[in-house]
Short mmCIF file of N, CA and C in Angstrom, two decimals:
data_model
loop_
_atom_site.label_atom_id
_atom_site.label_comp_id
_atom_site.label_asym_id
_atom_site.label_seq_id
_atom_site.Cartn_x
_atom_site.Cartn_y
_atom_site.Cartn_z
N UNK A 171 -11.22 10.34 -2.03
CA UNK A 171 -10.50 9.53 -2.99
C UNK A 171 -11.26 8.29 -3.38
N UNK A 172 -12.27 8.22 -2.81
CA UNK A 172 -13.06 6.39 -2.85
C UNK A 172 -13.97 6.85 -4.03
N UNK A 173 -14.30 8.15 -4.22
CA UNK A 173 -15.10 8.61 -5.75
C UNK A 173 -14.51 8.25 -6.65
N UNK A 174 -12.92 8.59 -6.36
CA UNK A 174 -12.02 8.82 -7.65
C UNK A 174 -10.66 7.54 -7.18
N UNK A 175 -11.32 6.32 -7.48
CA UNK A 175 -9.81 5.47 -6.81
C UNK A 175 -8.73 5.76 -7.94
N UNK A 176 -9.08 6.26 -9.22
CA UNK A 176 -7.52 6.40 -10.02
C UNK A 176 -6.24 7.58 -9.85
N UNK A 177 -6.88 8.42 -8.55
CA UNK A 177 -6.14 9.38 -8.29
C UNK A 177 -5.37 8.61 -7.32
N UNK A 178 -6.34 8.15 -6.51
CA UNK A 178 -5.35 7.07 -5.30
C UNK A 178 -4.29 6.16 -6.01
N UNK A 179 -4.41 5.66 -6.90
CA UNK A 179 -3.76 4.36 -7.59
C UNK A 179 -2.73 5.49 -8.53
N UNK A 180 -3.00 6.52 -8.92
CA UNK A 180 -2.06 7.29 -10.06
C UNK A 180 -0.42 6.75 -9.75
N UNK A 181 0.12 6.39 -10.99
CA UNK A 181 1.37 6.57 -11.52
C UNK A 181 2.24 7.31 -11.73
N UNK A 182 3.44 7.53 -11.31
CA UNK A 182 4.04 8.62 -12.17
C UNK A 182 5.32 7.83 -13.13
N UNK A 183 6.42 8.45 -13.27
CA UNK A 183 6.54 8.40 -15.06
C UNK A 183 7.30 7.15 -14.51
N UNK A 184 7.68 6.54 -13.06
CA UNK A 184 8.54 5.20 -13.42
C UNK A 184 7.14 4.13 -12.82
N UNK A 185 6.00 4.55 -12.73
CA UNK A 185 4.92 3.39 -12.07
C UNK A 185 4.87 3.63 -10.88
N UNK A 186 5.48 4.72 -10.19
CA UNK A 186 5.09 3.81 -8.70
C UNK A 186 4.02 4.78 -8.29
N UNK A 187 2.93 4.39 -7.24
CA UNK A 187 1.99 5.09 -6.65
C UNK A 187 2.80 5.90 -5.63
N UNK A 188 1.61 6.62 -4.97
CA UNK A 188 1.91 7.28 -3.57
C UNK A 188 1.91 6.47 -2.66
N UNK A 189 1.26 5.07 -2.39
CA UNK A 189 1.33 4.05 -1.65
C UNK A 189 2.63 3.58 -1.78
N UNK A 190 3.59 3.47 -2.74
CA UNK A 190 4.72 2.35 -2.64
C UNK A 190 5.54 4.00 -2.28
N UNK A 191 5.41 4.89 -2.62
CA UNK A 191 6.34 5.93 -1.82
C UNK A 191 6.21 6.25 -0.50
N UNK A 192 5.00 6.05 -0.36
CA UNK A 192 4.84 5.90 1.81
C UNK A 192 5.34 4.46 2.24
N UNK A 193 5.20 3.68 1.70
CA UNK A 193 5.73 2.59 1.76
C UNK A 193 7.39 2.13 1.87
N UNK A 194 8.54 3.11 0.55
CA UNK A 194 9.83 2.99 1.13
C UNK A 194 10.34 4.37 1.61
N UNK A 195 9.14 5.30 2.37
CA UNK A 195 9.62 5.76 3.31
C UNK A 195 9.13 5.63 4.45
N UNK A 196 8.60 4.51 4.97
CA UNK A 196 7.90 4.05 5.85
C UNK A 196 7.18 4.83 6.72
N UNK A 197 6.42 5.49 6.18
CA UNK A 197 5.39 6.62 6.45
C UNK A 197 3.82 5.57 6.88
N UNK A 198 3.44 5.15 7.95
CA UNK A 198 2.84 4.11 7.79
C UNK A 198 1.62 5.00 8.47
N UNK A 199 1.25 6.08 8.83
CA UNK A 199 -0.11 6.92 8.68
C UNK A 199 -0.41 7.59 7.47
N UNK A 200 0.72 7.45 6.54
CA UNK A 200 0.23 7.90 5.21
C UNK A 200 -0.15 6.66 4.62
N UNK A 201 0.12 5.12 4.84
CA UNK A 201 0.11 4.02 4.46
C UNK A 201 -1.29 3.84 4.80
N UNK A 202 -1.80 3.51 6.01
CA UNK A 202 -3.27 3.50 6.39
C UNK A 202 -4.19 4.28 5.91
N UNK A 203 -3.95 5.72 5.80
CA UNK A 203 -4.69 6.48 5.18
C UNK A 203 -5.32 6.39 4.08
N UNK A 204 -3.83 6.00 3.19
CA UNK A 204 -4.03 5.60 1.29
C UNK A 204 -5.09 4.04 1.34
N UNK A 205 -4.32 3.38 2.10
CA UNK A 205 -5.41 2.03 2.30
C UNK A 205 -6.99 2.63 2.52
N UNK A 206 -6.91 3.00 3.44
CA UNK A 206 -8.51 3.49 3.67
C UNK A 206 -9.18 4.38 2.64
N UNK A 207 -8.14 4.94 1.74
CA UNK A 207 -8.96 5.52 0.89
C UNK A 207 -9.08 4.74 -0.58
N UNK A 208 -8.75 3.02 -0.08
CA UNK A 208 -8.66 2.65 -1.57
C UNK A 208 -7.61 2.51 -2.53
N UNK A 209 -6.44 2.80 -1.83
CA UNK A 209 -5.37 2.10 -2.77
C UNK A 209 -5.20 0.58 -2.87
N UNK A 210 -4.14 0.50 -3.73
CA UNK A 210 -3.94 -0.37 -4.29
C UNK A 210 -2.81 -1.09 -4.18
N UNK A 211 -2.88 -2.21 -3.03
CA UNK A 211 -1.97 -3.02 -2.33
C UNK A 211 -0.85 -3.88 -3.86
N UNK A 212 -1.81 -4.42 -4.79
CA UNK A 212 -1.20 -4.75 -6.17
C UNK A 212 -0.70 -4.14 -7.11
N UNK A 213 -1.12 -2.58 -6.99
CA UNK A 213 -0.28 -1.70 -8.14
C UNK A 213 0.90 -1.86 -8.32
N UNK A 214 1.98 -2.24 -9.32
CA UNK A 214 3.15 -2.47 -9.49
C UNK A 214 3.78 -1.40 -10.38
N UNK A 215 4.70 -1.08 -9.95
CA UNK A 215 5.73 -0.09 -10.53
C UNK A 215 6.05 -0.56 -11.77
N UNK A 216 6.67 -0.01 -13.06
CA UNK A 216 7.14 -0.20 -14.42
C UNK A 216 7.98 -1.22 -14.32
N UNK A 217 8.76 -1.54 -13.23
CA UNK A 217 9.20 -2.48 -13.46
C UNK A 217 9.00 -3.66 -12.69
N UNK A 218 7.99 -3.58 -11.94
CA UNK A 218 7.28 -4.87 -11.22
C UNK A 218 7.42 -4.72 -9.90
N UNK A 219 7.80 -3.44 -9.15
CA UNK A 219 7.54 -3.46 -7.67
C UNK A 219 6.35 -2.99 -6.77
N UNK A 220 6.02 -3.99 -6.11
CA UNK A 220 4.56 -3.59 -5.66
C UNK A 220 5.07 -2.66 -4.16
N UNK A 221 3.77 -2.14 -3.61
CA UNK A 221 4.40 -1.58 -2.26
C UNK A 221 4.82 -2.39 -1.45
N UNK A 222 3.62 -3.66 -1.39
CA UNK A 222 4.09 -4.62 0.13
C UNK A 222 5.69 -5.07 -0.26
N UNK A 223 6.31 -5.18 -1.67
CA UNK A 223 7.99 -5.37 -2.20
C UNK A 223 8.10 -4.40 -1.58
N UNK A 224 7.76 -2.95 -1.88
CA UNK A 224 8.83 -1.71 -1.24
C UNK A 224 8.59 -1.88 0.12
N UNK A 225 7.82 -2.35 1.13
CA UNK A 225 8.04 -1.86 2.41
C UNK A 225 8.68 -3.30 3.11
N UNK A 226 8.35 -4.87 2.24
CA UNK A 226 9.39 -5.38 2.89
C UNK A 226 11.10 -5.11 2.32
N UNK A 227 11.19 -4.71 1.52
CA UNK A 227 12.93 -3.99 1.10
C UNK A 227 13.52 -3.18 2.11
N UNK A 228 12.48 -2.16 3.01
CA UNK A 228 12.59 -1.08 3.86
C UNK A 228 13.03 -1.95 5.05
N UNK A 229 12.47 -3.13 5.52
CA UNK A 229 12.53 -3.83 6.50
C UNK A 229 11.38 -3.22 7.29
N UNK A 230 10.39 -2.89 7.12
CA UNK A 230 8.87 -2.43 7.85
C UNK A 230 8.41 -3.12 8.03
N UNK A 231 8.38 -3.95 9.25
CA UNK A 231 7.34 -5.27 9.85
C UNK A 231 6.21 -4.21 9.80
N UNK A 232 5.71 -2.59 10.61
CA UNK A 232 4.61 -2.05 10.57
C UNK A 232 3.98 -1.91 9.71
N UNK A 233 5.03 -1.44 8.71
CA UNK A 233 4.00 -0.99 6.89
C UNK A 233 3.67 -2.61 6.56
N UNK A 234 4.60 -3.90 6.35
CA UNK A 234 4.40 -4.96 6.17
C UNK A 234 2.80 -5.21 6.83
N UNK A 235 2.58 -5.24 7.99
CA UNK A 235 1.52 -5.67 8.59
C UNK A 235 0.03 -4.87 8.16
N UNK A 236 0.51 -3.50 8.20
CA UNK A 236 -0.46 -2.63 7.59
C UNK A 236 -0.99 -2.60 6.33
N UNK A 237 -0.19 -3.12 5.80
CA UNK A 237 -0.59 -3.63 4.14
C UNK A 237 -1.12 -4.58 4.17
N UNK A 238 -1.06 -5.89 4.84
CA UNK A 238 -1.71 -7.25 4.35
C UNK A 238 -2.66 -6.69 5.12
N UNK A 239 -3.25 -6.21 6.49
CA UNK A 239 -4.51 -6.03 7.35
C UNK A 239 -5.24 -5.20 6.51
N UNK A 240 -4.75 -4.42 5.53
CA UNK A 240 -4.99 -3.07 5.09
C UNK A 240 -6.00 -3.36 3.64
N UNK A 241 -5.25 -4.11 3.87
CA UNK A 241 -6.09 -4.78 2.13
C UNK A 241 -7.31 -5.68 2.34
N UNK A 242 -8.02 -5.80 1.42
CA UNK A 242 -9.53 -5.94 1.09
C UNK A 242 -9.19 -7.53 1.34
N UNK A 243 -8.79 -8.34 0.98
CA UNK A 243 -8.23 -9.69 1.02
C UNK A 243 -8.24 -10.46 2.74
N UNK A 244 -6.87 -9.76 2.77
CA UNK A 244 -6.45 -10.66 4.04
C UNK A 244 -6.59 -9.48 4.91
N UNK A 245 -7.57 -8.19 5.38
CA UNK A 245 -7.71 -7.80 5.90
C UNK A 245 -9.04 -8.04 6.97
N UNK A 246 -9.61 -8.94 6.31
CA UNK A 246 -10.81 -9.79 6.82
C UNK A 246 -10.31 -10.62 7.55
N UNK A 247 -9.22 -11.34 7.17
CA UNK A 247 -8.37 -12.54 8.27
C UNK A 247 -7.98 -12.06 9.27
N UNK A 248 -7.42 -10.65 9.25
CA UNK A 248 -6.90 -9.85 10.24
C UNK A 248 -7.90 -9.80 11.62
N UNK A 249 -9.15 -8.64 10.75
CA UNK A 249 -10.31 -8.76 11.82
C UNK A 249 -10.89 -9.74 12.71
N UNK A 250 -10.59 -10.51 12.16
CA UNK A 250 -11.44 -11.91 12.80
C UNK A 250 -10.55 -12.16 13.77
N UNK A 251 -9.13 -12.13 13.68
CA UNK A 251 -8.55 -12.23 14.79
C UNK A 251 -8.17 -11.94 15.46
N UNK A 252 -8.85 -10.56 15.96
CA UNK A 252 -8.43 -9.48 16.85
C UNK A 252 -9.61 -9.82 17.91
N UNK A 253 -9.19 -9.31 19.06
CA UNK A 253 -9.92 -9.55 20.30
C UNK A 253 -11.20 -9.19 20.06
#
């Protein structure tokens, strides 16, 4: 998927990725996976819901955590502070 990140990031007809659907079903090895292959922590649904919205709605401290570590951003902050 890292050849092709627009398959990872794809939409369907209301916006949301496969990330914000592992996300409010708190599928959080499908969550890591999609991360590792390059999704897209900012993709927002048609009407403005991103995943890290869908998985804190779910109440997922795991997907929550897995998303900010998960991402290119604050996943560097993460590392650094691990043993």
């Amino acid at each position: 998927c890292k050849a092709a990140p627009q398959l990872v990031d794809h939409q369907n007809i209301n916006g949301d990725t496969a990330l914000a659907w592992a996300c409010m079903e708190a599928h959080i090895g499908v969550v890591r996976m999609l991360l590792s292959s390059g999704a897209s922590v900012f993709k927002a649904s048609h009407t403005g819901v991103s995943p890290l919205m869908c998985t804190a709605m779910v109440g997922g401290i795991d997907g929550v955590n897995s998303l900010l570590c998960g991402s290119c951003v604050v996943g560097r902050l993460c590392a650094a502070r691990e043993p």
